Short mmCIF file of C-alpha atoms in Angstrom, two decimals:
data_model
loop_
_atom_site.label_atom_id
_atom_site.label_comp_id
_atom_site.label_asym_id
_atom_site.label_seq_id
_atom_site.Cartn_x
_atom_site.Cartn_y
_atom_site.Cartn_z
CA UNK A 1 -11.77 64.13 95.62
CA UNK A 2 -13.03 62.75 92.33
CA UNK A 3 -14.28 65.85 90.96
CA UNK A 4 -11.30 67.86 90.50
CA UNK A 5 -12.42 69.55 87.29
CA UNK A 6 -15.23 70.88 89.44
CA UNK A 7 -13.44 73.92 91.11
CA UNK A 8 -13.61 77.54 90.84
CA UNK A 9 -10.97 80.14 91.05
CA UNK A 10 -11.04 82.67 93.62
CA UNK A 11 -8.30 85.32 92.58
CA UNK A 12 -4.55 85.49 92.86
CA UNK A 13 -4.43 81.93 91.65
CA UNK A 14 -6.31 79.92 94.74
CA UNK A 15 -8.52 77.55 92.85
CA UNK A 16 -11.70 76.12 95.51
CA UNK A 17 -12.99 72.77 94.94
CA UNK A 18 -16.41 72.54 94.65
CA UNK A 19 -16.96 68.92 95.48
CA UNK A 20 -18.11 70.05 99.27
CA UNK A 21 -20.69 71.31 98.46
CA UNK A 22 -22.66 68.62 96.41
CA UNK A 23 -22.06 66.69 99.71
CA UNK A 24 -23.19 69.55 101.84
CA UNK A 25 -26.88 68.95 100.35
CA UNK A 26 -27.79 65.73 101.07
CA UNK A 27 -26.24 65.93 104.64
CA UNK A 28 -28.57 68.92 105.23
CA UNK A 29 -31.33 67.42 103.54
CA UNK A 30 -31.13 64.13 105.52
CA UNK A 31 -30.98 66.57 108.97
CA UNK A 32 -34.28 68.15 107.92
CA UNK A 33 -36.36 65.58 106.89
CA UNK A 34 -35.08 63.80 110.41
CA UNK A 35 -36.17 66.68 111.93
CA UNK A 36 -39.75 66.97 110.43
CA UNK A 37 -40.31 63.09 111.06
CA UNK A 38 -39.16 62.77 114.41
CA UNK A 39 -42.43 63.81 116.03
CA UNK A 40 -44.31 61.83 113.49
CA UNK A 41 -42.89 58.27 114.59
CA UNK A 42 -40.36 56.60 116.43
CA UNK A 43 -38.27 55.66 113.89
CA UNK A 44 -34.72 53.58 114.74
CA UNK A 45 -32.68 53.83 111.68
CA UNK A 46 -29.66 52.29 114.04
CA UNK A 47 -26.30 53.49 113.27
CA UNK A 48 -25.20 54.30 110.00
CA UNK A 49 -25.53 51.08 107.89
CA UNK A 50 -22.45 49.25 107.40
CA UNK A 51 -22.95 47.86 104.59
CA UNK A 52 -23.16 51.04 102.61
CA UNK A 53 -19.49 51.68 104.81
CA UNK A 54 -18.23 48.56 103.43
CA UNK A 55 -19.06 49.34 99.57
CA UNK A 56 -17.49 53.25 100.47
CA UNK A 57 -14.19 51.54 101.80
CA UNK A 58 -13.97 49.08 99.39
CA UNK A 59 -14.20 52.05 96.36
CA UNK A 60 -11.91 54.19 98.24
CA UNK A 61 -9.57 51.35 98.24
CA UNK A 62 -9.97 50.47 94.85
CA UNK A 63 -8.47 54.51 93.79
CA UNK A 64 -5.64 53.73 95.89
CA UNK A 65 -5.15 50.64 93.72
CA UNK A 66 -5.36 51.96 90.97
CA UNK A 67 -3.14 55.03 91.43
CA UNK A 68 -0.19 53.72 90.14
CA UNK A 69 1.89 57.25 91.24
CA UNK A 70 1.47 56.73 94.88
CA UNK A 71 1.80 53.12 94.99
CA UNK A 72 5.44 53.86 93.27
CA UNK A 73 6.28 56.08 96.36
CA UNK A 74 5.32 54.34 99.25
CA UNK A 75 8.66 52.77 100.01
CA UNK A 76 10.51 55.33 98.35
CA UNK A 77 9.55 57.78 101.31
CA UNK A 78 7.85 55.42 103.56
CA UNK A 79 10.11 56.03 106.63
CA UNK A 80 10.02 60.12 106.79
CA UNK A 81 6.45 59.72 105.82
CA UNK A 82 5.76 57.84 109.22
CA UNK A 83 7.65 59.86 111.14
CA UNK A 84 6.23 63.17 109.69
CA UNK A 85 2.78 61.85 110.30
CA UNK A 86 3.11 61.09 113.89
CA UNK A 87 4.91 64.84 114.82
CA UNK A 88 1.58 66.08 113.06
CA UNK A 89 -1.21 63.62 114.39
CA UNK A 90 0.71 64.18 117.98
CA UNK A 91 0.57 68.04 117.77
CA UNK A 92 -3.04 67.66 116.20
CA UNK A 93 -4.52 65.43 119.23
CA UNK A 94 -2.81 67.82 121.77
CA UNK A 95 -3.90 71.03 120.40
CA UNK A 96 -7.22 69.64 119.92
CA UNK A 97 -7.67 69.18 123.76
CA UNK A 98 -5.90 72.47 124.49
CA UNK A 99 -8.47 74.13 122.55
CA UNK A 100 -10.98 72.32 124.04
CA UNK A 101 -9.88 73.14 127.34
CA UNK A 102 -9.95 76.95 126.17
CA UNK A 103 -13.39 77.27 125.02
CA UNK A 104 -15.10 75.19 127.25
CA UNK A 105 -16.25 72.96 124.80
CA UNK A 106 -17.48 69.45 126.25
CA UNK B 1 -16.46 45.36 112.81
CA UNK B 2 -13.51 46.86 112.29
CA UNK B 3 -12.45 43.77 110.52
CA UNK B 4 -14.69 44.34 107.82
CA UNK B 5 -13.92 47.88 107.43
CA UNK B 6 -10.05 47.03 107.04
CA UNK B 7 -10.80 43.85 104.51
CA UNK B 8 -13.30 45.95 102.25
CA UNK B 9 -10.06 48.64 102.28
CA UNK B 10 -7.39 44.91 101.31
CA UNK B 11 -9.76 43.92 98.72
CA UNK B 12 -10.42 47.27 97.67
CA UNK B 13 -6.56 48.34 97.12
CA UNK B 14 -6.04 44.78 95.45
CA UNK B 15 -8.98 44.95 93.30
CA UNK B 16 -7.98 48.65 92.11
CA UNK B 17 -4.57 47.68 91.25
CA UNK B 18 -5.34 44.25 89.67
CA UNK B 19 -8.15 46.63 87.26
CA UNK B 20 -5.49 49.57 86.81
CA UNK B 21 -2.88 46.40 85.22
CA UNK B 22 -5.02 43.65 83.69
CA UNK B 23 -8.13 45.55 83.60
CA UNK B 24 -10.71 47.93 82.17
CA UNK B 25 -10.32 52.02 82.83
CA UNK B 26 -13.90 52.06 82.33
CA UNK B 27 -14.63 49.66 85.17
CA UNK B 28 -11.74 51.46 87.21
CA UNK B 29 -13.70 54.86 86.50
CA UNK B 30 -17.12 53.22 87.80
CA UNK B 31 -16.00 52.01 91.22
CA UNK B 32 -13.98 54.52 92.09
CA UNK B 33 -15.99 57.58 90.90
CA UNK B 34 -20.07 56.37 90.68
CA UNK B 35 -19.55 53.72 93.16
CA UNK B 36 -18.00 55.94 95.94
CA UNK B 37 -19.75 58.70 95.73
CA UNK B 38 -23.21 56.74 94.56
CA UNK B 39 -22.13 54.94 98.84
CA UNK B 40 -21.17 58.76 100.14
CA UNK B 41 -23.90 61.00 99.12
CA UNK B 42 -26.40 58.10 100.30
CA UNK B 43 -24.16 57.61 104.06
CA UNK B 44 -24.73 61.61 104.45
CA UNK B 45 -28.60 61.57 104.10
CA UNK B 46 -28.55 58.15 106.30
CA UNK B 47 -26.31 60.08 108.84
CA UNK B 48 -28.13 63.41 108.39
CA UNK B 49 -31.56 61.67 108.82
CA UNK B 50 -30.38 59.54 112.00
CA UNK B 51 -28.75 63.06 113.65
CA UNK B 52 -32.27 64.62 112.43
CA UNK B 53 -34.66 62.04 114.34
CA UNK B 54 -32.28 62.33 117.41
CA UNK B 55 -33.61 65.12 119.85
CA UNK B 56 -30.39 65.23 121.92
CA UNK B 57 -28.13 65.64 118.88
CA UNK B 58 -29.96 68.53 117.86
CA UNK B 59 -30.19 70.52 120.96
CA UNK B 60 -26.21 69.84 121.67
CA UNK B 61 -25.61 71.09 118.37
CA UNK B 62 -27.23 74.18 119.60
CA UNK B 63 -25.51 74.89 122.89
CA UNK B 64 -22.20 74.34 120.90
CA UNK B 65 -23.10 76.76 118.09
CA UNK B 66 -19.67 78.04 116.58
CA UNK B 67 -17.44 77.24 119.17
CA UNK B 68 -17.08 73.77 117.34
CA UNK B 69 -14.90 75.98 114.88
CA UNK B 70 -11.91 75.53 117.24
CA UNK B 71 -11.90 72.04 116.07
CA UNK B 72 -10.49 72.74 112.75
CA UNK B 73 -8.31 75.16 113.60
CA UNK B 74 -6.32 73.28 115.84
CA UNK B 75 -6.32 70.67 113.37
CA UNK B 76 -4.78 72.76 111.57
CA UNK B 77 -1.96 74.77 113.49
CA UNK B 78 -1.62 71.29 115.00
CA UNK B 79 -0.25 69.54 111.76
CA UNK B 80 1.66 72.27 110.33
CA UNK B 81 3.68 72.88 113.67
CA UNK B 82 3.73 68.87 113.88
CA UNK B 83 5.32 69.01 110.15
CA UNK B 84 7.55 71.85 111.52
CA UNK B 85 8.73 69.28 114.82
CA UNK B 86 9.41 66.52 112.84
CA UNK B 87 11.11 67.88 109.98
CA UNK B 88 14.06 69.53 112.79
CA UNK B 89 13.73 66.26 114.22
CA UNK B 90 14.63 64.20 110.57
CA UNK B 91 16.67 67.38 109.18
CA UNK B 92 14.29 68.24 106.69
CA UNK B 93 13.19 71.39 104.58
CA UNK B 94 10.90 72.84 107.49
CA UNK B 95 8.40 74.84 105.07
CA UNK B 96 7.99 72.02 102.45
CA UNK B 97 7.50 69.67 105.36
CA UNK B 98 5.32 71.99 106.81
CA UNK B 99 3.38 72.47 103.45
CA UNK B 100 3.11 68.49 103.45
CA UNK B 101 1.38 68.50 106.61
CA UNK B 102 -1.02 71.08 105.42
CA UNK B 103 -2.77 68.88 103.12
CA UNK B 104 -4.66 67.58 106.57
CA UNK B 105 -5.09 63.74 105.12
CA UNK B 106 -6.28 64.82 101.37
CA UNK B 107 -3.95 63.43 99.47
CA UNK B 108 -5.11 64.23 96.09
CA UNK B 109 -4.73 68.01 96.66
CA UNK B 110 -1.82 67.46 98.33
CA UNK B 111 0.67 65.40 96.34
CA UNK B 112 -0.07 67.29 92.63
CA UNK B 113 0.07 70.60 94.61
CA UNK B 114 3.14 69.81 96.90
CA UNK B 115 4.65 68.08 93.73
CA UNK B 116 4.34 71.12 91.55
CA UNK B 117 5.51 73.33 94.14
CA UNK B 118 8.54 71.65 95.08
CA UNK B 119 9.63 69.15 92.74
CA UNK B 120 8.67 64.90 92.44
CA UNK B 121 10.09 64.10 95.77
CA UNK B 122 7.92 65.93 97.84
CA UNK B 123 5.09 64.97 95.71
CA UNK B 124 5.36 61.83 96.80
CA UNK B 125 5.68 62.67 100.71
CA UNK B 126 3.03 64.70 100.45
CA UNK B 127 0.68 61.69 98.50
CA UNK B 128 1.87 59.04 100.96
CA UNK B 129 2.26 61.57 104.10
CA UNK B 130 -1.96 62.49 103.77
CA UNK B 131 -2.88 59.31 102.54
CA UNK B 132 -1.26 57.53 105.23
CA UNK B 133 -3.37 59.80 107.34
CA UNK B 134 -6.52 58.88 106.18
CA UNK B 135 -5.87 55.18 106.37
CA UNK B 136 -4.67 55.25 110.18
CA UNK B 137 -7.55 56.88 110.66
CA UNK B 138 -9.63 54.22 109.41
CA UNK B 139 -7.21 51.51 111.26
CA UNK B 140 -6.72 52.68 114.04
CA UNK B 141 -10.78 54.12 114.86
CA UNK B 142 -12.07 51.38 117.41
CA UNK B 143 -8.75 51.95 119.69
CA UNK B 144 -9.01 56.01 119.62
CA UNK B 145 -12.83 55.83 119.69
CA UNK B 146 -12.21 54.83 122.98
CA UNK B 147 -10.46 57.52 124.28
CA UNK B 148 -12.49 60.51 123.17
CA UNK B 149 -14.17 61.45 119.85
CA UNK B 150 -12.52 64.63 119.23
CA UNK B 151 -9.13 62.22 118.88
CA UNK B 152 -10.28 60.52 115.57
CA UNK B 153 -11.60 63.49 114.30
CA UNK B 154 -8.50 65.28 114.90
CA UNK B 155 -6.49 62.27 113.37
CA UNK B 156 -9.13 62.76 110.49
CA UNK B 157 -7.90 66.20 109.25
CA UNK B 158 -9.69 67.07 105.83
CA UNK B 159 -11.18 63.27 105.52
CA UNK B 160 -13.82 63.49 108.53
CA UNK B 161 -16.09 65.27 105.92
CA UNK B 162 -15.84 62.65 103.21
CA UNK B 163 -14.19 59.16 103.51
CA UNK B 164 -14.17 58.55 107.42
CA UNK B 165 -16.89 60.50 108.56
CA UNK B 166 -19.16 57.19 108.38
CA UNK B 167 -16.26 55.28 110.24
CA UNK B 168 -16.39 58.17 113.17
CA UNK B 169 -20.03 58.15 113.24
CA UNK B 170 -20.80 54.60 113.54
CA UNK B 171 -18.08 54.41 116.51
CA UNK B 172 -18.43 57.52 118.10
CA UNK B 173 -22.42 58.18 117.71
CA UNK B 174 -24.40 60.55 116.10
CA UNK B 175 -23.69 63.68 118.25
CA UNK B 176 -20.11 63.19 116.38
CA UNK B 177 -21.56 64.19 113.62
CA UNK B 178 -21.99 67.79 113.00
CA UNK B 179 -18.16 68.09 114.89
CA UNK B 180 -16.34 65.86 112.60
CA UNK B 181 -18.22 67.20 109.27
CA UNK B 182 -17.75 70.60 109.88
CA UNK B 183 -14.21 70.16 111.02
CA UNK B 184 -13.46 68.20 107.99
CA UNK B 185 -15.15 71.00 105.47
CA UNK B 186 -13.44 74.01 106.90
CA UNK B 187 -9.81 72.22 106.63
CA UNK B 188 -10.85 71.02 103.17
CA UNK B 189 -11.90 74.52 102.19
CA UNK B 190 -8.71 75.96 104.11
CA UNK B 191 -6.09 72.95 102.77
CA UNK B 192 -5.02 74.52 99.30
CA UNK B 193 -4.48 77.97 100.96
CA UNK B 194 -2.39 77.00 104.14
CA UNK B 195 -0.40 74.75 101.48
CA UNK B 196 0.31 77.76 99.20
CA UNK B 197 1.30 80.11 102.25
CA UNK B 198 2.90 78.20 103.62
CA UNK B 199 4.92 77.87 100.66
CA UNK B 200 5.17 81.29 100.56
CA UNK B 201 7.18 81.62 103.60
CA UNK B 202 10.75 80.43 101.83
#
């Protein structure tokens, strides 16, 4: 979400952010070399550290802080925000099942 | 644990706007650029490499093959026929509610795109709509957790590849993973085109 300079366009005016894919890599990269090692040792990394979590939060916080913009408009639409984000989490969750239901998927 | 998550977020939003008034850009620019993405590209190797070492992980990853796919998509139609439902329901502009909802949590596509497409106003829903979005996610992750992991990952939208795919994994296990990533990519990738045509539709 940073690197919004980083896009590319793809035709009649659509513009495609590149910033998935520099996260793509090291996702895949981690996958591999977990899969290569596994057989070497038993290795219990845990879950995913939390302190690493916390310093993610804390930066993504930190934008929100800083953008001045959105801070400016929270109570100005606050209310029909709420309200639109429930109808849209609600239809999200059920469809989510539904579809689950469809394919089989467990 | 959760309590930690939510005070890094507090101390986080207070720090950022204390820097943004009384402090330095460059500072501003460190944390919030090299600092979160320094903590996100080294999360996805950690979570890669855990999923990696896990032999169960891998082989369900397998069986579900590209049937995980639906995910996203019903992410998707979900929110914009949510938008749809709740703008009849306030008396709203149904298509620019419905292009707010397509942002799927990413609020910084969103709100400039929204805004330049239909004025300050709706800018503004669609900043505080998606952003919202990602922070109930956050919030509300031990409770729904609970209940199933395709929930938080469907509350997630666009942010289950970036910013609360660590949350989801950590609460919902490994084998989340490769579901909540891949659900999060594809609506990231689909986000600025199901805002734009769904624009189109006035």
């Amino acid at each position: 979400m940073i690197l919004t300079d980083c896009s590319v366009r793809a035709g009649a005016g659509f513009v495609i952010d590149l910033r998935m894919l520099y996260l793509v890599v090291p996702l895949v990269i981690g996958i591999l070399l977990g899969y290569l090692l596994r057989e070497r040792r038993k290795v219990d990394l845990g879950k995913v550290s939390l302190g690493v979590i916390i310093v993610l939060i804390f930066s993504l916080g930190f934008g929100i802080g800083s953008n001045g913009e959105l801070l400016k408009s929270l109570p100005e639409v606050g209310l029909d925000a709420v309200v639109i984000l429930v109808f849209a989490l609600g239809f999200s969750v059920v469809l989510v099942w539904a579809a689950r239901k469809l394919v089989r998927l467990e | 644990m959760i309590k930690h998550i939510v005070s890094a977020l507090l101390l986080g939003i207070v720090a950022g706007y204390l820097n943004s008034n009384w402090g330095s850009i460059d500072a501003g620019f460190w944390v919030s650029d090299y600092m979160f993405n320094g903590a996100l590209i080294a999360l996805l190797f950690v979570m890669g490499l855990v999923f990696g070492l896990d032999k169960e992980s891998v082989g369900k990853m397998r069986k579900t093959g590209l049937k995980i796919l639906v995910i996203p998509l019903a992410v998707a139609s979900g929110s914009i026929v949510g938008g749809a439902a709740s703008a009849l329901a306030l008396g709203l502009d149904v298509v620019k509610t419905m292009a707010v909802t397509a942002g799927y949590g990413w609020y910084t596509l969103a709100g400039p795109l929204v805004g330049q497409l239909f004025g300050a106003h709706w800018g503004a829903l669609g900043f505080v709509v998606n952003f919202l979005r990602e922070l109930l996610t956050i919030v509300t992750i031990s409770l729904t957790a609970r209940i199933d992991k395709y929930v938080p990952i469907a509350l997630g939208g666009a942010t289950t590849m970036d910013t609360t795919l660590p949350v989801i994994v950590r609460y919902c296990g490994s084998d989340s993973l490769i579901a909540a990533f891949s659900s999060g990519f594809t609506l990231s990738i689909i986000a600025p085109f199901t805002i734009i045509a769904v624009a189109a539709l006035r």
